[in-house]
Tab-separated table of C-alpha atoms and ligand atoms in Angstrom:
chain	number	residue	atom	x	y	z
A	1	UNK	CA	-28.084	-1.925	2.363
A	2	UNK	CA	-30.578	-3.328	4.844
A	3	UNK	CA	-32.456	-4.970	1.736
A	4	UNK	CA	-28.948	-6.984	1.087
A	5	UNK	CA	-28.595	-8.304	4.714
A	6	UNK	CA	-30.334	-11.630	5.550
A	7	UNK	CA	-29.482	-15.059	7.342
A	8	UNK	CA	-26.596	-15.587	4.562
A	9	UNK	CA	-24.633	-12.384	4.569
A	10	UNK	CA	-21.227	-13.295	5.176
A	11	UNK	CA	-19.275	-10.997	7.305
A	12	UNK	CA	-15.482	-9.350	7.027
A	13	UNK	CA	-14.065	-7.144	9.058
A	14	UNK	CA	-11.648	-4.401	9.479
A	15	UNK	CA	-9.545	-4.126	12.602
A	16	UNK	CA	-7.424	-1.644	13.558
A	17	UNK	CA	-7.353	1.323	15.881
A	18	UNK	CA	-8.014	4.181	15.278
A	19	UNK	CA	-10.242	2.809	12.510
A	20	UNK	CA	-13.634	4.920	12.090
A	21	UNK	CA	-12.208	7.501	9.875
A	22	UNK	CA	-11.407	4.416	7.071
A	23	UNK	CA	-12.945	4.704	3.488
A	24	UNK	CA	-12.383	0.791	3.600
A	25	UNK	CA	-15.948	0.161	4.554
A	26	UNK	CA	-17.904	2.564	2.146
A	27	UNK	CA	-15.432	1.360	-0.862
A	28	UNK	CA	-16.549	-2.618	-0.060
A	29	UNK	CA	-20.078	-2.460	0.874
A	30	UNK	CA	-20.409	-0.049	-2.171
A	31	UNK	CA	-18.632	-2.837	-4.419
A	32	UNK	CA	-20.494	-5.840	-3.006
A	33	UNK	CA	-23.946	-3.817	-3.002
A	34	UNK	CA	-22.779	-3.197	-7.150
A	35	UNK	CA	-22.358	-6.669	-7.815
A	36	UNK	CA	-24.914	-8.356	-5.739
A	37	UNK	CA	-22.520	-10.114	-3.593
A	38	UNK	CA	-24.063	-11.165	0.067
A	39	UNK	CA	-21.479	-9.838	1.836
A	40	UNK	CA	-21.381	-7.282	4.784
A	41	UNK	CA	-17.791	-5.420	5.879
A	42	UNK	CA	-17.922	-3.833	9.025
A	43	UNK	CA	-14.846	-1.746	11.159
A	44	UNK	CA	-14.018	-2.950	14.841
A	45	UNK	CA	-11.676	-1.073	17.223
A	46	UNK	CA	-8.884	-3.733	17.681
A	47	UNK	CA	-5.685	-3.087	19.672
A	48	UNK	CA	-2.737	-5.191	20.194
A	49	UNK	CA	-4.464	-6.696	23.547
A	50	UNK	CA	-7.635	-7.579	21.576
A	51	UNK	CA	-6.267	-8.983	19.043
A	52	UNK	CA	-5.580	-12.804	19.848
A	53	UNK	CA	-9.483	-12.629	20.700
A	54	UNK	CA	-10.578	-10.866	17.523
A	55	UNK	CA	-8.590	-13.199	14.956
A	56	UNK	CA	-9.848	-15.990	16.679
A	57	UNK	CA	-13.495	-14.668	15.861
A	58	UNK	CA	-12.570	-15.147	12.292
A	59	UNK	CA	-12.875	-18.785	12.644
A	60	UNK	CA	-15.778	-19.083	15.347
A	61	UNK	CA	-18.210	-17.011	13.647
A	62	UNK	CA	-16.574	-17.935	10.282
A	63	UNK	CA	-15.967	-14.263	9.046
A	64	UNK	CA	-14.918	-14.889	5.278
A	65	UNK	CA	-12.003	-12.761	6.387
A	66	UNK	CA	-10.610	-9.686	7.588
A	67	UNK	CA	-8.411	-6.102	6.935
A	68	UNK	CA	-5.680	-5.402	9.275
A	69	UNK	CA	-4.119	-2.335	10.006
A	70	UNK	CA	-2.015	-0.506	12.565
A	71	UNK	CA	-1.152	-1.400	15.318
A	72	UNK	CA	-1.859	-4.999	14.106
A	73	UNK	CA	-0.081	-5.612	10.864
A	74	UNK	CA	2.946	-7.345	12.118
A	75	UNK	CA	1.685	-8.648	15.401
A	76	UNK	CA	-1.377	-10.732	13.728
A	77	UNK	CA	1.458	-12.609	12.071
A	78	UNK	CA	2.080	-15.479	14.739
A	79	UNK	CA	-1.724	-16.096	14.943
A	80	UNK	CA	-2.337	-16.922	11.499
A	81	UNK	CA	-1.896	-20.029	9.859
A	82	UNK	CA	-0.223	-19.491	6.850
A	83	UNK	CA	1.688	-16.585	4.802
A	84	UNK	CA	1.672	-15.613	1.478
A	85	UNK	CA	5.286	-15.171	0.352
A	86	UNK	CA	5.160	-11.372	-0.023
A	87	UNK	CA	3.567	-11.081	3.547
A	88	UNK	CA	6.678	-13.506	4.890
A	89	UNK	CA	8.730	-11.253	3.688
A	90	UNK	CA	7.349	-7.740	4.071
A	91	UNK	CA	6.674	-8.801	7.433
A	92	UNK	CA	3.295	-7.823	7.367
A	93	UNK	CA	0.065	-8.179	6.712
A	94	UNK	CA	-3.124	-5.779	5.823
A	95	UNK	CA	-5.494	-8.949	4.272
A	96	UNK	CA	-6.860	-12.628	5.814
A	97	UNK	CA	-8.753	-14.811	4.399
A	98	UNK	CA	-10.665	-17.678	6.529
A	99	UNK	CA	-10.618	-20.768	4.402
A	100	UNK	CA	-12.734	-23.195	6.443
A	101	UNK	CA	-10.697	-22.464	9.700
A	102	UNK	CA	-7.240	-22.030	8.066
A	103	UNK	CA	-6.777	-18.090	8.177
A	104	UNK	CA	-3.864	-17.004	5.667
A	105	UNK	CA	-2.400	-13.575	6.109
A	106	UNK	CA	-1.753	-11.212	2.286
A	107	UNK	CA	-0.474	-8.020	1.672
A	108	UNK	CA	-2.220	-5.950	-0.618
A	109	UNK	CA	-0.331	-2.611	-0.187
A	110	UNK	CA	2.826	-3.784	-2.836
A	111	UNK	CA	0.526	-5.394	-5.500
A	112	UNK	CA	-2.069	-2.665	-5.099
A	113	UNK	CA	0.925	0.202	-5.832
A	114	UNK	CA	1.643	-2.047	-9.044
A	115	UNK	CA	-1.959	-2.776	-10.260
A	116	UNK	CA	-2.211	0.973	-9.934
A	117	UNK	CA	0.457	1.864	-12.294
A	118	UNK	CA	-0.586	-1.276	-14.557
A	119	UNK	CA	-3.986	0.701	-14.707
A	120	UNK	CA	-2.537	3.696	-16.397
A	121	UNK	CA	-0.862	0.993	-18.858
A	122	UNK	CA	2.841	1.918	-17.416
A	123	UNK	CA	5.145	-0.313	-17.391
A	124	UNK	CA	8.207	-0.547	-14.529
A	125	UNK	CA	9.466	-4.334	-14.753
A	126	UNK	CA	12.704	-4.440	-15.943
A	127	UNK	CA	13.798	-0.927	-15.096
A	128	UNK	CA	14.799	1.448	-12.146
A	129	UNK	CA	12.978	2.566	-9.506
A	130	UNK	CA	14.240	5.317	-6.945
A	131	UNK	CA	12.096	4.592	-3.212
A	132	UNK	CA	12.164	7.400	-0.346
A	133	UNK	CA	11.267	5.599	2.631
A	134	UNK	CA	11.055	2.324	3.952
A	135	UNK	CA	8.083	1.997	6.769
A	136	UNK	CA	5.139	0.188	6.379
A	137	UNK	CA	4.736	1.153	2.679
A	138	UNK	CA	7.659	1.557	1.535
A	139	UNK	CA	8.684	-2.102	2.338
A	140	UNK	CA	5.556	-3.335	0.751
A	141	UNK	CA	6.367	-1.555	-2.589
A	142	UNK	CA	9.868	-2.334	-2.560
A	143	UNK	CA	9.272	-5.969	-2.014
A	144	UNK	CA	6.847	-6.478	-4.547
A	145	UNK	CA	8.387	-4.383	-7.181
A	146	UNK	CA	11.246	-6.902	-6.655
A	147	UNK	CA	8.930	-9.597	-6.965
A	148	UNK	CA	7.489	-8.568	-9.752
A	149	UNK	CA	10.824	-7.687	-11.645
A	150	UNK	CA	11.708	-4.341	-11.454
A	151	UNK	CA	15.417	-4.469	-12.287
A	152	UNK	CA	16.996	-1.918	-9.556
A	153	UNK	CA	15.636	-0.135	-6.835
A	154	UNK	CA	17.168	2.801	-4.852
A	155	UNK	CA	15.670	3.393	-1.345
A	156	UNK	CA	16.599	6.459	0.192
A	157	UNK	CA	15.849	7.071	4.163
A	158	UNK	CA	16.208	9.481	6.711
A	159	UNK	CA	19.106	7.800	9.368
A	160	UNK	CA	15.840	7.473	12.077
A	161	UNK	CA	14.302	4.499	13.272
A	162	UNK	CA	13.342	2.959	10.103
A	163	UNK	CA	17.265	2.921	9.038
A	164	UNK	CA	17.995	-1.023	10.092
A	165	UNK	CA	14.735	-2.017	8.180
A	166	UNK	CA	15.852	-0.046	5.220
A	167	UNK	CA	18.882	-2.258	5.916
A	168	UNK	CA	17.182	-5.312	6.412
A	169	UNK	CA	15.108	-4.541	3.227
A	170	UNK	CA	17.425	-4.185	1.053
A	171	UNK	CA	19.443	-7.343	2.266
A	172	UNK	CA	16.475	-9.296	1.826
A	173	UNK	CA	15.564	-7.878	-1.610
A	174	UNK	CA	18.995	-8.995	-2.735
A	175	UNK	CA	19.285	-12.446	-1.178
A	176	UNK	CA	15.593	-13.282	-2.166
A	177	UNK	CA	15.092	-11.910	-5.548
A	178	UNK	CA	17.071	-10.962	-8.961
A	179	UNK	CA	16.312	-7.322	-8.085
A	180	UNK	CA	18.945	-5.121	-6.645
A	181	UNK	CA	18.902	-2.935	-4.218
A	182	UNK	CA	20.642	-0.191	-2.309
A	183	UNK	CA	20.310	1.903	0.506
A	184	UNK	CA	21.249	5.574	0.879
A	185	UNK	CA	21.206	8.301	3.186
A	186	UNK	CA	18.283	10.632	2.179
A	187	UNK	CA	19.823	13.869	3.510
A	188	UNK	CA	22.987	13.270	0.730
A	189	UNK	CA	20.873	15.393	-2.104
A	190	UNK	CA	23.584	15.043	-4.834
A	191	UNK	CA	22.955	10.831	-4.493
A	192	UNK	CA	19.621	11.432	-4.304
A	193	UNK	CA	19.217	13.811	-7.059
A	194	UNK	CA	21.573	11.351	-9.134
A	195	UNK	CA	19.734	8.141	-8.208
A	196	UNK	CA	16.224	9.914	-9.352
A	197	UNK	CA	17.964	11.278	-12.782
A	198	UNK	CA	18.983	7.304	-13.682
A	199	UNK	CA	15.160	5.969	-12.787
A	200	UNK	CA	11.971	5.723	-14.687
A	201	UNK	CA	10.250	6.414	-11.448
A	202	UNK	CA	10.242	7.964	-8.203
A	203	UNK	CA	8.344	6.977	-5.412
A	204	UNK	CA	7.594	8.754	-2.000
A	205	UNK	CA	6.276	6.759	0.472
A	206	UNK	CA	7.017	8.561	3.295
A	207	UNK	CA	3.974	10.638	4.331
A	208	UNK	CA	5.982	14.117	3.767
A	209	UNK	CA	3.345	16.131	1.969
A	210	UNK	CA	0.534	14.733	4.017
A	211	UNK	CA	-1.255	17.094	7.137
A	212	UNK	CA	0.541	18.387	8.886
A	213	UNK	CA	3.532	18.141	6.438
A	214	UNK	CA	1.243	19.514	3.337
A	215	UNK	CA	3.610	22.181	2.406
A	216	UNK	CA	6.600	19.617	2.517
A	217	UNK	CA	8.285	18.129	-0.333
A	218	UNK	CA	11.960	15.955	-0.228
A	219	UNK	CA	12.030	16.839	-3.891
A	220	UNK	CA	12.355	20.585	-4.325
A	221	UNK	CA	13.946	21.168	-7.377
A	222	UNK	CA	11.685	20.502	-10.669
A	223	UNK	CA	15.302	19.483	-12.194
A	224	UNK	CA	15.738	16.323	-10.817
A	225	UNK	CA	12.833	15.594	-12.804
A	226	UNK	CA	12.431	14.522	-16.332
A	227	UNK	CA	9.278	14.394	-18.176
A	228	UNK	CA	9.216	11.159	-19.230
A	229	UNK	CA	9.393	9.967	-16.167
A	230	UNK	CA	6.754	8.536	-13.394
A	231	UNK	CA	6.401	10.252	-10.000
A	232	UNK	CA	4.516	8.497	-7.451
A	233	UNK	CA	2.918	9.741	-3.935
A	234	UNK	CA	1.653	7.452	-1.877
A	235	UNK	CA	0.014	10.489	0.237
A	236	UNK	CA	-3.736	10.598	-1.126
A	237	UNK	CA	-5.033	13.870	1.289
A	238	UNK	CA	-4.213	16.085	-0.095
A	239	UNK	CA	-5.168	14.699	-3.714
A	240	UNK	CA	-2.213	17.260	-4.724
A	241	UNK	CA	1.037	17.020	-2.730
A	242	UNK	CA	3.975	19.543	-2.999
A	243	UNK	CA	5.611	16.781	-4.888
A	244	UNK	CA	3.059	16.167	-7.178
A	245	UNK	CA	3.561	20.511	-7.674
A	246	UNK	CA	6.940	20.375	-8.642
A	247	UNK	CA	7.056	17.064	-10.476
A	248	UNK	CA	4.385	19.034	-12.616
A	249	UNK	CA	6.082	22.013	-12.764
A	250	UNK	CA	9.356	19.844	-14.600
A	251	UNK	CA	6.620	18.954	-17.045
A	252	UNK	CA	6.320	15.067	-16.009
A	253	UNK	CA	3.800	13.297	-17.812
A	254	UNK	CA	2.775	10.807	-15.490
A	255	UNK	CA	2.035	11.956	-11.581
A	256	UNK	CA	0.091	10.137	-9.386
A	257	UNK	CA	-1.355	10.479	-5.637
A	258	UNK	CA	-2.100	7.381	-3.184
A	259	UNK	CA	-5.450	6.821	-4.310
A	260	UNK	CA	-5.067	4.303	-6.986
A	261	UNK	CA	-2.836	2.674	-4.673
A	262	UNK	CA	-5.219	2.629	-2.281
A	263	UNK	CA	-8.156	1.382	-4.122
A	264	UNK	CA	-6.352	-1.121	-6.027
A	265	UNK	CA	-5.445	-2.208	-2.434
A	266	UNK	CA	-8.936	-2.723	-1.637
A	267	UNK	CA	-9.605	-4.412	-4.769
A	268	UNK	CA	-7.032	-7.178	-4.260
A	269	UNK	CA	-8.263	-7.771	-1.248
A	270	UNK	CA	-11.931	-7.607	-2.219
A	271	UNK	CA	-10.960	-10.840	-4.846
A	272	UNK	CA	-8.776	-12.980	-2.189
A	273	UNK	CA	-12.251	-12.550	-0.369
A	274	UNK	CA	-14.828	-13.237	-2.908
A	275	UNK	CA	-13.128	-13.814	-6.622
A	276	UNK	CA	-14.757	-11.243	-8.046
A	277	UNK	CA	-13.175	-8.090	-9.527
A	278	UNK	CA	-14.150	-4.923	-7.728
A	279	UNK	CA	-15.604	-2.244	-9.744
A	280	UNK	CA	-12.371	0.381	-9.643
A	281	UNK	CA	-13.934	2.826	-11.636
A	282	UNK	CA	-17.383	2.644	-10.106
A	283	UNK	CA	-15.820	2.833	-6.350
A	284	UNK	CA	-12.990	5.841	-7.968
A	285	UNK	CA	-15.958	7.834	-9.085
A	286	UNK	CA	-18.648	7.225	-5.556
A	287	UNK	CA	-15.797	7.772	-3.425
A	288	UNK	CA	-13.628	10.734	-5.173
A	289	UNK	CA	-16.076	12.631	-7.843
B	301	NAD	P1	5.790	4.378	8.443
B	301	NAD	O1	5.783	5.193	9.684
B	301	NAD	O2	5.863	2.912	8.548
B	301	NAD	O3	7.079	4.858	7.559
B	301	NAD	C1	7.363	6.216	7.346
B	301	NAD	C2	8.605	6.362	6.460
B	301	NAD	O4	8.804	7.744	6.186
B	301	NAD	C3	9.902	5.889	7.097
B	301	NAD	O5	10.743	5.370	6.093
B	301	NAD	C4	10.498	7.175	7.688
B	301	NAD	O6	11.925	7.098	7.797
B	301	NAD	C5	10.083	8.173	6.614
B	301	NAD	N1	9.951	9.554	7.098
B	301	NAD	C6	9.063	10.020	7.999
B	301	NAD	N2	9.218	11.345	8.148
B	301	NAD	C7	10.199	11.731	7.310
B	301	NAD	C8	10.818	12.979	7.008
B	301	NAD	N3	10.432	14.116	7.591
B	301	NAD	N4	11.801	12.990	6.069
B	301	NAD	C9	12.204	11.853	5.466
B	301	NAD	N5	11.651	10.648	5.715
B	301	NAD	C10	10.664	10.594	6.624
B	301	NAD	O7	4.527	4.852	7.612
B	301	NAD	P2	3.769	4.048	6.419
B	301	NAD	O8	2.713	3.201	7.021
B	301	NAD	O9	4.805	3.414	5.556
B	301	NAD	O10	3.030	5.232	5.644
B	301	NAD	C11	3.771	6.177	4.912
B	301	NAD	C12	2.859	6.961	3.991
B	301	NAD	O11	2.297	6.104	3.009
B	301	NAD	C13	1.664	7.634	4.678
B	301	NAD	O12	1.485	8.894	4.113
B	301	NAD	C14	0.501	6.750	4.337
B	301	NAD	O13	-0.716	7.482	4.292
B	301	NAD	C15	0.886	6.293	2.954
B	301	NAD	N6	0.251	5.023	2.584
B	301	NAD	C16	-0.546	5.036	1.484
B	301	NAD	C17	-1.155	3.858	1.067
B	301	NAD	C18	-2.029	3.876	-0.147
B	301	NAD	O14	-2.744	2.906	-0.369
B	301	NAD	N7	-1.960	4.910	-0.954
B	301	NAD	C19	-0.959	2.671	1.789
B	301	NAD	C20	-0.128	2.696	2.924
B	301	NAD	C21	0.476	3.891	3.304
């Protein structure tokens, strides 16, 4: 890498904390180094308290841009200059870009969950989707599946502390786009069961299934499945999640982990930066083989 870095290299960043466990880093230098690009992306411990400081960086050392993660998603909002839609109304934002000064906050989570299904040449517009959870992720892939046209989504959550932005979700969804949406109690299994029998897929993006919840699923029963459906987990570690298990074991064709997600994340974000496409497979197979 050290032959790449000169006088030129523009720099983005990655701030967030706890950060230095991120594959964000390896996946972009790996793509830039692939297609020649002089660009450098390096991970800085941000909190909350650092942050006003950090984004203002951006624009003094004129960073190309930056990733954002927690605990910074929503609160870099009010020190940006501009939104993209789906970040107004997710309410967050994981991607800014630093056009001459102007920094504009993106969201790449919703848009990366759909490029990843658009990759296996699946298809969702138009038809049902049923949505456990609605945190961080779960808002972006609601959101943008509304965006993008998926005809009805179902978003079942536990009654915690996510419950009034479920609510607020789902209000939102309606008001803003043609897409409709409902909200249900995830601990009534016969809606739930259902909600998932009427849809074409079902997403978890709640974490259950991830350490230390590996041998958790909210689906238990391989016959709320059908195999021509798609079943989506948003968890990546492990690569197979208890849901993944069962959704298999009802014979579903199409069953996907996090990491396309997660990649096609990066990738979005890797464009808004630099215009270029980043090499999916090439990352897919450095990173995961
Ligand atoms: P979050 O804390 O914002 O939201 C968590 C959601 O899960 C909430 O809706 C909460 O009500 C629900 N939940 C938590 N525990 C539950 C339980 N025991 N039963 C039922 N519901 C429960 O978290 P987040 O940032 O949205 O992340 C959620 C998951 O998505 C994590 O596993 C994360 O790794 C994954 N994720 C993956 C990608 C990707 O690119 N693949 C991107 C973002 C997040």
């Amino acid at each position: 890498m050290t032959e790449r870095i000169d006088g030129h290299t523009i720099l983005i960043g990655l701030m967030a904390y706890p950060i230095r466990h991120s594959m964000s880093p390896t996946m972009h230098n790996n793509a830039f180094a692939k297609l020649g690009l002089n660009y450098v992306y390096l991970a800085f411990d941000v909190t909350n308290d650092k942050l006003p400081d950090a984004i203002n960086a951006i624009r003094t050392l004129d960073m190309r841009g930056s990733n954002v993660s927690m605990p910074n998603k929503q609160k870099v909002i009010p020190l940006l200059d501009k939104l993209d839609p789906a970040a107004e109304m997710i309410g967050a934002v994981n991607t800014i870009v630093n056009d001459n000064g102007v920094l504009t906050g993106y969201t790449t989570d919703g848009t990366g969950f759909m490029q990843a299904l658009k990759d296996e040449n699946l298809n969702i517009i138009g038809e049902k989707m049923t949505l456990a959870g609605a945190g961080g992720a779960g808002t972006a892939i609601a959101v943008q599946a509304a965006l993008d046209g998926v005809k009805e989504i179902s978003i079942f959550n536990a009654k915690d502390s996510i419950w009034e932005n479920a609510k607020r979700n789902v209000e939102m969804i309606n008001e803003k786009t043609d897409c409709k949406a409902t909200l249900h109690d995830i601990d009534d299994k016969e809606d739930f069961r259902k909600e998932i029998a009427d849809s074409i897929i079902y997403c978890d993006s709640t974490g259950v299934g991830m350490k230390p919840l590996e041998d958790l699923t909210l689906v238990e029963d391989p016959t709320w499945f059908r195999p021509d459906m798609i079943v989506f987990d948003t968890v990546y570690a492990p690569r197979t999640t208890k849901l993944m298990t069962v959704a298999k074991q009802a014979g579903v064709k199409h069953v996907f982990n996090g990491l396309g997600m997660m990649l096609e994340q990066g990738a979005q974000a890797f464009k808004l930066w630099t215009g270029e496409d980043m090499p999916v497979e090439y990352i897919h197979d450095l990173l995961f083989s």
